[in-house]
Short mmCIF file of C-alpha atoms in Angstrom, two decimals:
data_model
loop_
_atom_site.label_atom_id
_atom_site.label_comp_id
_atom_site.label_asym_id
_atom_site.label_seq_id
_atom_site.Cartn_x
_atom_site.Cartn_y
_atom_site.Cartn_z
CA UNK X 1 23.47 -107.98 -83.83
CA UNK X 2 25.67 -110.66 -82.27
CA UNK X 3 25.90 -112.41 -85.66
CA UNK X 4 26.79 -109.08 -87.30
CA UNK X 5 29.60 -108.45 -84.84
CA UNK X 6 30.83 -112.02 -85.23
CA UNK X 7 31.09 -111.48 -88.99
CA UNK X 8 32.98 -108.21 -88.55
CA UNK X 9 35.38 -109.34 -85.83
CA UNK X 10 38.01 -111.27 -87.90
CA UNK X 11 38.45 -108.38 -90.34
CA UNK X 12 38.59 -105.75 -87.59
CA UNK X 13 41.17 -107.82 -85.68
CA UNK X 14 43.25 -108.11 -88.87
CA UNK X 15 43.08 -104.31 -89.38
CA UNK X 16 44.17 -103.77 -85.77
CA UNK X 17 47.11 -106.19 -86.07
CA UNK X 18 48.31 -104.45 -89.25
CA UNK X 19 47.87 -100.99 -87.70
CA UNK X 20 49.79 -101.94 -84.52
CA UNK X 21 52.59 -103.52 -86.59
CA UNK X 22 52.81 -100.42 -88.82
CA UNK X 23 52.94 -98.14 -85.77
CA UNK X 24 55.68 -100.25 -84.16
CA UNK X 25 57.76 -100.41 -87.36
CA UNK X 26 57.14 -96.74 -88.22
CA UNK X 27 58.95 -95.58 -85.10
CA UNK X 28 62.01 -97.64 -86.08
CA UNK X 29 62.28 -97.13 -89.85
CA UNK X 30 63.34 -93.59 -90.85
CA UNK X 31 61.31 -91.71 -93.51
CA UNK X 32 58.49 -94.29 -93.52
CA UNK X 33 55.40 -93.13 -91.65
CA UNK X 34 53.06 -95.66 -89.99
CA UNK X 35 50.34 -94.68 -92.52
CA UNK X 36 52.56 -95.62 -95.46
CA UNK X 37 53.59 -98.85 -93.72
CA UNK X 38 49.96 -99.75 -92.94
CA UNK X 39 49.08 -99.49 -96.64
CA UNK X 40 52.22 -101.43 -97.60
CA UNK X 41 51.60 -104.26 -95.10
CA UNK X 42 47.94 -104.57 -96.15
CA UNK X 43 48.96 -104.70 -99.82
CA UNK X 44 51.69 -107.25 -99.08
CA UNK X 45 49.30 -109.59 -97.25
CA UNK X 46 46.55 -109.44 -99.85
CA UNK X 47 48.92 -109.93 -102.81
CA UNK X 48 51.26 -112.54 -101.34
CA UNK X 49 49.20 -114.57 -98.87
CA UNK X 50 45.65 -113.68 -99.90
CA UNK X 51 42.70 -112.96 -97.63
CA UNK X 52 40.63 -115.39 -95.59
CA UNK X 53 37.00 -115.15 -96.70
CA UNK X 54 35.69 -114.60 -93.18
CA UNK X 55 37.79 -111.41 -92.80
CA UNK X 56 36.14 -109.70 -95.78
CA UNK X 57 33.10 -108.25 -93.96
CA UNK X 58 35.22 -106.58 -91.29
CA UNK X 59 37.77 -105.27 -93.80
CA UNK X 60 34.98 -103.56 -95.74
CA UNK X 61 34.40 -101.34 -92.68
CA UNK X 62 37.58 -99.38 -93.40
CA UNK X 63 35.49 -96.87 -95.40
CA UNK X 64 33.38 -96.12 -92.33
CA UNK X 65 36.52 -95.83 -90.20
CA UNK X 66 37.98 -93.45 -92.76
CA UNK X 67 34.93 -91.18 -92.83
CA UNK X 68 34.82 -91.15 -89.02
CA UNK X 69 38.54 -90.24 -88.98
CA UNK X 70 37.85 -87.36 -91.38
CA UNK X 71 34.99 -86.09 -89.17
CA UNK X 72 37.37 -86.09 -86.18
CA UNK X 73 40.11 -84.49 -88.35
CA UNK X 74 37.98 -81.34 -88.03
CA UNK X 75 39.39 -81.09 -84.48
CA UNK X 76 42.90 -80.40 -85.82
CA UNK X 77 41.79 -77.81 -88.38
CA UNK X 78 43.20 -74.55 -87.07
CA UNK X 79 42.29 -71.22 -88.57
CA UNK X 80 45.10 -69.69 -86.47
CA UNK X 81 47.68 -71.84 -88.30
CA UNK X 82 46.51 -70.44 -91.61
CA UNK X 83 46.64 -66.86 -90.32
CA UNK X 84 50.10 -67.46 -88.77
CA UNK X 85 51.46 -68.68 -92.10
CA UNK X 86 50.94 -65.19 -93.47
CA UNK X 87 48.76 -63.77 -96.25
CA UNK X 88 51.47 -64.26 -98.89
CA UNK X 89 51.81 -67.99 -98.11
CA UNK X 90 48.02 -68.35 -98.09
CA UNK X 91 47.76 -66.62 -101.49
CA UNK X 92 50.53 -68.88 -102.85
CA UNK X 93 48.83 -71.98 -101.43
CA UNK X 94 45.48 -70.98 -102.97
CA UNK X 95 47.15 -70.43 -106.34
CA UNK X 96 49.09 -73.72 -106.24
CA UNK X 97 46.06 -75.79 -105.19
CA UNK X 98 43.78 -74.32 -107.88
CA UNK X 99 46.55 -74.54 -110.52
CA UNK X 100 47.39 -78.11 -109.47
CA UNK X 101 43.77 -79.29 -109.58
CA UNK X 102 43.17 -77.74 -113.02
CA UNK X 103 46.49 -79.03 -114.38
CA UNK X 104 45.86 -82.60 -113.24
CA UNK X 105 42.30 -82.53 -114.61
CA UNK X 106 43.66 -81.36 -117.97
CA UNK X 107 46.46 -83.96 -117.98
CA UNK X 108 44.00 -86.74 -117.08
CA UNK X 109 41.75 -85.71 -119.98
CA UNK X 110 44.69 -85.56 -122.38
CA UNK X 111 45.77 -89.04 -121.26
CA UNK X 112 42.17 -90.27 -121.63
CA UNK X 113 42.16 -91.38 -117.98
CA UNK X 114 38.91 -92.13 -116.12
CA UNK X 115 37.43 -88.87 -114.76
CA UNK X 116 37.13 -90.15 -111.20
CA UNK X 117 40.71 -91.42 -111.25
CA UNK X 118 41.79 -87.97 -112.51
CA UNK X 119 39.92 -86.31 -109.62
CA UNK X 120 41.57 -88.62 -107.06
CA UNK X 121 45.04 -87.92 -108.48
CA UNK X 122 44.28 -84.17 -108.63
CA UNK X 123 43.28 -84.10 -104.96
CA UNK X 124 46.18 -86.31 -103.91
CA UNK X 125 48.83 -84.28 -105.72
CA UNK X 126 47.35 -80.84 -104.98
CA UNK X 127 46.24 -81.13 -101.32
CA UNK X 128 47.69 -83.77 -99.00
CA UNK X 129 48.45 -87.09 -100.68
CA UNK X 130 46.47 -90.20 -99.81
CA UNK X 131 44.46 -88.45 -97.05
CA UNK X 132 43.02 -86.16 -99.73
CA UNK X 133 42.40 -89.10 -102.06
CA UNK X 134 40.52 -90.86 -99.29
CA UNK X 135 38.52 -87.73 -98.44
CA UNK X 136 37.59 -86.96 -102.05
CA UNK X 137 36.78 -90.59 -102.95
CA UNK X 138 33.25 -90.68 -101.43
CA UNK X 139 32.51 -87.26 -102.94
CA UNK X 140 33.25 -88.49 -106.47
CA UNK X 141 31.88 -91.98 -105.82
CA UNK X 142 35.18 -93.62 -106.76
CA UNK X 143 35.60 -97.39 -106.79
CA UNK X 144 37.83 -99.01 -104.16
CA UNK X 145 40.28 -100.16 -106.83
CA UNK X 146 40.57 -96.61 -108.19
CA UNK X 147 41.26 -95.31 -104.66
CA UNK X 148 43.89 -97.99 -104.14
CA UNK X 149 45.60 -97.30 -107.49
CA UNK X 150 45.60 -93.53 -106.97
CA UNK X 151 46.97 -94.02 -103.43
CA UNK X 152 49.70 -96.35 -104.69
CA UNK X 153 50.73 -93.81 -107.37
CA UNK X 154 50.95 -91.00 -104.80
CA UNK X 155 52.88 -93.27 -102.38
CA UNK X 156 55.39 -94.00 -105.13
CA UNK X 157 56.02 -90.27 -105.60
CA UNK X 158 56.16 -89.72 -101.83
CA UNK X 159 59.11 -92.12 -101.77
CA UNK X 160 60.79 -90.53 -104.82
CA UNK X 161 60.35 -86.90 -103.66
CA UNK X 162 61.55 -87.75 -100.15
CA UNK X 163 64.97 -88.41 -101.70
CA UNK X 164 64.85 -86.05 -104.69
CA UNK X 165 63.86 -82.76 -102.98
CA UNK X 166 66.52 -82.80 -100.21
CA UNK X 167 69.08 -83.69 -102.89
CA UNK X 168 67.87 -80.78 -105.04
CA UNK X 169 67.98 -78.46 -102.00
CA UNK X 170 71.60 -79.40 -101.35
CA UNK X 171 72.59 -79.24 -105.01
CA UNK X 172 70.99 -75.81 -105.56
CA UNK X 173 72.24 -74.58 -102.14
CA UNK X 174 68.81 -73.19 -101.26
CA UNK X 175 68.06 -70.97 -98.24
CA UNK X 176 66.09 -72.80 -95.50
CA UNK X 177 62.95 -70.61 -95.74
CA UNK X 178 62.88 -70.74 -99.55
CA UNK X 179 63.45 -74.50 -99.60
CA UNK X 180 60.81 -75.14 -96.89
CA UNK X 181 58.14 -73.12 -98.70
CA UNK X 182 59.05 -74.71 -102.03
CA UNK X 183 58.68 -78.31 -100.84
CA UNK X 184 55.59 -77.37 -98.77
CA UNK X 185 53.96 -76.22 -102.01
CA UNK X 186 55.24 -79.02 -104.27
CA UNK X 187 55.37 -82.37 -102.44
CA UNK X 188 52.27 -84.45 -101.80
CA UNK X 189 51.92 -85.92 -98.28
CA UNK X 190 52.49 -84.14 -94.97
CA UNK X 191 54.82 -86.76 -93.42
CA UNK X 192 57.35 -86.77 -96.30
CA UNK X 193 57.16 -82.93 -96.52
CA UNK X 194 58.11 -82.57 -92.84
CA UNK X 195 60.81 -85.25 -93.17
CA UNK X 196 62.33 -83.67 -96.32
CA UNK X 197 62.18 -80.25 -94.64
CA UNK X 198 63.88 -81.27 -91.40
CA UNK X 199 66.41 -83.29 -93.43
CA UNK X 200 67.62 -79.90 -94.75
CA UNK X 201 67.43 -77.88 -91.50
CA UNK X 202 65.10 -77.12 -88.58
CA UNK X 203 64.08 -73.77 -90.11
CA UNK X 204 63.32 -75.42 -93.45
CA UNK X 205 61.29 -78.11 -91.63
CA UNK X 206 59.18 -75.51 -89.81
CA UNK X 207 58.45 -73.51 -92.99
CA UNK X 208 57.72 -76.69 -94.93
CA UNK X 209 55.30 -77.97 -92.30
CA UNK X 210 53.54 -74.61 -91.93
CA UNK X 211 53.11 -74.21 -95.69
CA UNK X 212 51.89 -77.80 -96.04
CA UNK X 213 49.35 -77.41 -93.20
CA UNK X 214 47.95 -74.31 -94.90
CA UNK X 215 47.55 -76.46 -98.04
CA UNK X 216 45.90 -79.26 -96.03
CA UNK X 217 43.39 -76.78 -94.60
CA UNK X 218 41.81 -76.51 -98.06
CA UNK X 219 40.79 -80.17 -98.02
CA UNK X 220 37.24 -79.38 -96.84
CA UNK X 221 36.69 -76.83 -99.61
CA UNK X 222 38.04 -79.20 -102.26
CA UNK X 223 35.90 -82.12 -101.04
CA UNK X 224 32.86 -79.84 -101.01
CA UNK X 225 33.71 -78.68 -104.55
CA UNK X 226 34.02 -82.24 -105.85
CA UNK X 227 30.77 -83.21 -104.05
CA UNK X 228 28.86 -80.45 -105.79
CA UNK X 229 30.54 -81.20 -109.14
CA UNK X 230 29.83 -84.94 -109.10
CA UNK X 231 26.35 -84.80 -107.59
CA UNK X 232 25.27 -82.19 -110.15
CA UNK X 233 26.73 -84.34 -112.92
CA UNK X 234 24.85 -87.36 -111.54
CA UNK X 235 21.62 -85.38 -111.45
CA UNK X 236 22.06 -84.25 -115.04
CA UNK X 237 22.39 -87.82 -116.34
CA UNK X 238 19.28 -89.19 -118.02
CA UNK X 239 17.08 -91.14 -115.65
CA UNK X 240 18.77 -89.75 -112.52
CA UNK X 241 16.27 -88.01 -110.20
CA UNK X 242 17.23 -84.77 -108.43
CA UNK X 243 17.00 -86.65 -105.14
CA UNK X 244 20.23 -88.41 -106.17
CA UNK X 245 22.09 -85.16 -105.41
CA UNK X 246 21.20 -85.54 -101.73
CA UNK X 247 21.62 -89.34 -101.69
CA UNK X 248 25.16 -89.11 -103.08
CA UNK X 249 26.23 -86.16 -100.95
CA UNK X 250 28.90 -87.25 -98.40
CA UNK X 251 27.10 -86.49 -95.14
CA UNK X 252 30.24 -86.93 -93.05
CA UNK X 253 31.23 -83.42 -94.22
CA UNK X 254 28.57 -81.99 -91.90
CA UNK X 255 30.28 -83.67 -88.96
CA UNK X 256 33.72 -82.46 -90.15
CA UNK X 257 32.54 -78.84 -90.38
CA UNK X 258 30.65 -79.04 -87.06
CA UNK X 259 33.68 -80.33 -85.16
CA UNK X 260 35.98 -77.74 -86.80
CA UNK X 261 33.55 -74.97 -85.75
CA UNK X 262 33.25 -76.34 -82.19
CA UNK X 263 37.04 -76.57 -81.77
CA UNK X 264 37.85 -73.17 -83.31
CA UNK X 265 35.17 -71.46 -81.20
CA UNK X 266 36.77 -72.92 -78.06
CA UNK X 267 33.71 -74.93 -76.95
CA UNK X 268 35.72 -78.13 -76.49
CA UNK X 269 38.49 -78.26 -73.84
CA UNK X 270 42.10 -78.65 -75.06
CA UNK X 271 42.40 -82.13 -73.49
CA UNK X 272 39.36 -83.31 -75.48
CA UNK X 273 40.73 -81.79 -78.71
CA UNK X 274 44.06 -83.60 -78.16
CA UNK X 275 42.24 -86.91 -77.53
CA UNK X 276 40.09 -86.45 -80.64
CA UNK X 277 43.17 -85.74 -82.78
CA UNK X 278 44.83 -88.93 -81.47
CA UNK X 279 41.63 -90.93 -82.08
CA UNK X 280 41.48 -89.54 -85.62
CA UNK X 281 45.10 -90.65 -86.21
CA UNK X 282 44.31 -94.16 -84.91
CA UNK X 283 41.22 -94.44 -87.15
CA UNK X 284 43.26 -93.21 -90.14
CA UNK X 285 45.83 -95.91 -89.44
CA UNK X 286 43.12 -98.62 -89.31
CA UNK X 287 41.46 -97.24 -92.45
CA UNK X 288 44.76 -97.08 -94.35
CA UNK X 289 45.50 -100.68 -93.39
CA UNK X 290 42.13 -101.55 -94.95
CA UNK X 291 43.01 -99.50 -98.01
CA UNK X 292 46.19 -101.57 -98.42
CA UNK X 293 44.05 -104.70 -98.61
CA UNK X 294 42.29 -103.16 -101.63
CA UNK X 295 45.52 -102.91 -103.65
CA UNK X 296 45.63 -105.64 -106.28
CA UNK X 297 48.96 -105.57 -108.09
CA UNK X 298 47.55 -107.55 -111.01
CA UNK X 299 44.84 -104.91 -111.51
CA UNK X 300 47.41 -102.11 -111.16
CA UNK X 301 49.42 -103.70 -113.93
CA UNK X 302 46.29 -103.62 -116.09
CA UNK X 303 45.81 -99.90 -115.29
CA UNK X 304 49.27 -99.33 -116.73
CA UNK X 305 51.77 -96.56 -116.23
CA UNK X 306 49.46 -93.71 -117.30
CA UNK X 307 48.70 -92.46 -113.73
CA UNK X 308 52.41 -92.59 -112.86
CA UNK X 309 53.28 -90.67 -116.04
CA UNK X 310 50.78 -87.85 -115.55
CA UNK X 311 51.53 -87.46 -111.82
CA UNK X 312 55.23 -87.23 -112.76
CA UNK X 313 54.54 -84.51 -115.36
CA UNK X 314 52.27 -82.70 -112.85
CA UNK X 315 55.00 -82.77 -110.18
CA UNK X 316 57.64 -81.40 -112.57
CA UNK X 317 55.40 -78.54 -113.78
CA UNK X 318 54.08 -77.57 -110.30
CA UNK X 319 57.51 -77.72 -108.63
CA UNK X 320 58.98 -75.70 -111.53
CA UNK X 321 56.26 -73.03 -111.34
CA UNK X 322 56.43 -72.78 -107.51
CA UNK X 323 60.24 -72.52 -107.70
CA UNK X 324 60.01 -69.57 -110.11
CA UNK X 325 57.28 -67.82 -108.05
CA UNK X 326 59.15 -68.39 -104.77
CA UNK X 327 62.34 -66.99 -106.38
CA UNK X 328 60.44 -63.80 -107.29
CA UNK X 329 58.75 -63.41 -103.87
CA UNK X 330 61.36 -64.52 -101.29
CA UNK D 1 -0.26 -112.74 -73.39
CA UNK D 2 3.24 -114.09 -73.12
CA UNK D 3 3.41 -114.65 -76.85
CA UNK D 4 2.20 -111.09 -77.59
CA UNK D 5 4.84 -109.71 -75.29
CA UNK D 6 7.61 -111.59 -77.05
CA UNK D 7 6.24 -110.50 -80.43
CA UNK D 8 6.18 -106.84 -79.39
CA UNK D 9 9.75 -106.94 -78.15
CA UNK D 10 11.17 -108.60 -81.27
CA UNK D 11 9.28 -106.23 -83.60
CA UNK D 12 10.68 -103.11 -81.99
CA UNK D 13 13.71 -101.96 -83.93
CA UNK D 14 16.79 -102.04 -81.75
CA UNK D 15 19.38 -99.23 -81.89
CA UNK D 16 21.69 -101.37 -84.00
CA UNK D 17 19.01 -101.72 -86.70
CA UNK D 18 18.40 -97.97 -86.74
CA UNK D 19 22.16 -97.42 -87.04
CA UNK D 20 22.41 -100.01 -89.83
CA UNK D 21 19.65 -98.28 -91.80
CA UNK D 22 21.57 -94.99 -91.94
CA UNK D 23 23.70 -93.75 -94.84
CA UNK D 24 27.44 -94.41 -94.23
CA UNK D 25 28.17 -90.67 -93.93
CA UNK D 26 25.59 -90.29 -91.15
CA UNK D 27 26.97 -93.43 -89.48
CA UNK D 28 30.40 -91.81 -89.48
CA UNK D 29 28.91 -88.66 -87.91
CA UNK D 30 27.11 -90.75 -85.28
CA UNK D 31 30.26 -92.73 -84.51
CA UNK D 32 32.30 -89.51 -84.25
CA UNK D 33 29.64 -87.91 -82.03
CA UNK D 34 29.76 -90.97 -79.75
CA UNK D 35 33.56 -90.64 -79.57
CA UNK D 36 33.31 -86.89 -78.78
CA UNK D 37 30.72 -87.45 -76.03
CA UNK D 38 32.67 -90.40 -74.64
CA UNK D 39 35.90 -88.34 -74.59
CA UNK D 40 34.09 -85.45 -72.86
CA UNK D 41 32.73 -87.80 -70.19
CA UNK D 42 36.08 -89.53 -69.62
CA UNK D 43 37.90 -86.17 -69.44
CA UNK D 44 35.30 -84.80 -66.99
CA UNK D 45 35.76 -87.86 -64.74
#
């Protein structure tokens, strides 16, 4: 056990240093969240300096940290937030998520992109950016490089939309509620959505955040859907026993659902729920730092611009459709 | 007798080995459960 810990320690220390640095910089640099910075710093180190061999074992643990963070994320899943957002917003969110997932799947097939990569991009663009990619990855048994490439593509669009949507809001002179709902339905990650919303006005920021949180709440359902889809596909392959369905099933989902049920039924005190949410954020930061270390720019170059192209088309179509629907409803 | 005792102790799987034998998803659940219990205890104190 002591040898095991000794092997893990250098990598875990490296993850902690990156996470602390990202947290410190994130509070000083506007529009860049610590999560984005953690990925960026990890990617910078691995591509510029390279990794010491003895850190590899510890760095591999970022997947476990990520799954633990997702289990604890169940503590911040609020059914009240969904109800407060209103039935119309919920209906819109359901439509946009289903439409977005189907559209990305179709675009990925048209572009002849790997199915798992298509699923990662679909989840990332339709639910909540790289958190959704990370949550869906174990369900579809994606490779680390695919996760890293999908995350990098989504991060690129997070940066672009953070500038483009507020500019569009100003140019089109949109009402705060309309603008907030529109970006909450169209943009990818929660941090940039809130930032782009509050960049317009406080009211727009509140509507954007509320709409985005309602979208995020569907993450469990989407992960469950992908789990069933991929495990059934695995079982149908020749030579794959039915037991594979259970072996491949991401068991951390049980923990996620259990904690969400415990919190929403009021079993856990508020102070504990707050602590669990903070712990989940810290674990996400460590896991994202580890994810950054998986980004290999040389391999991304080999993947080409196809993911960037189809995510761009997806964003244009979804934001166009949500704009038209929001114009009719609000 | 001393040798048997040592043998018995080393053959018993320690908690770390049981943990290491689990699927990563279950490990995540176990780790999260430990965090929840630990937070409950600390909050209660």
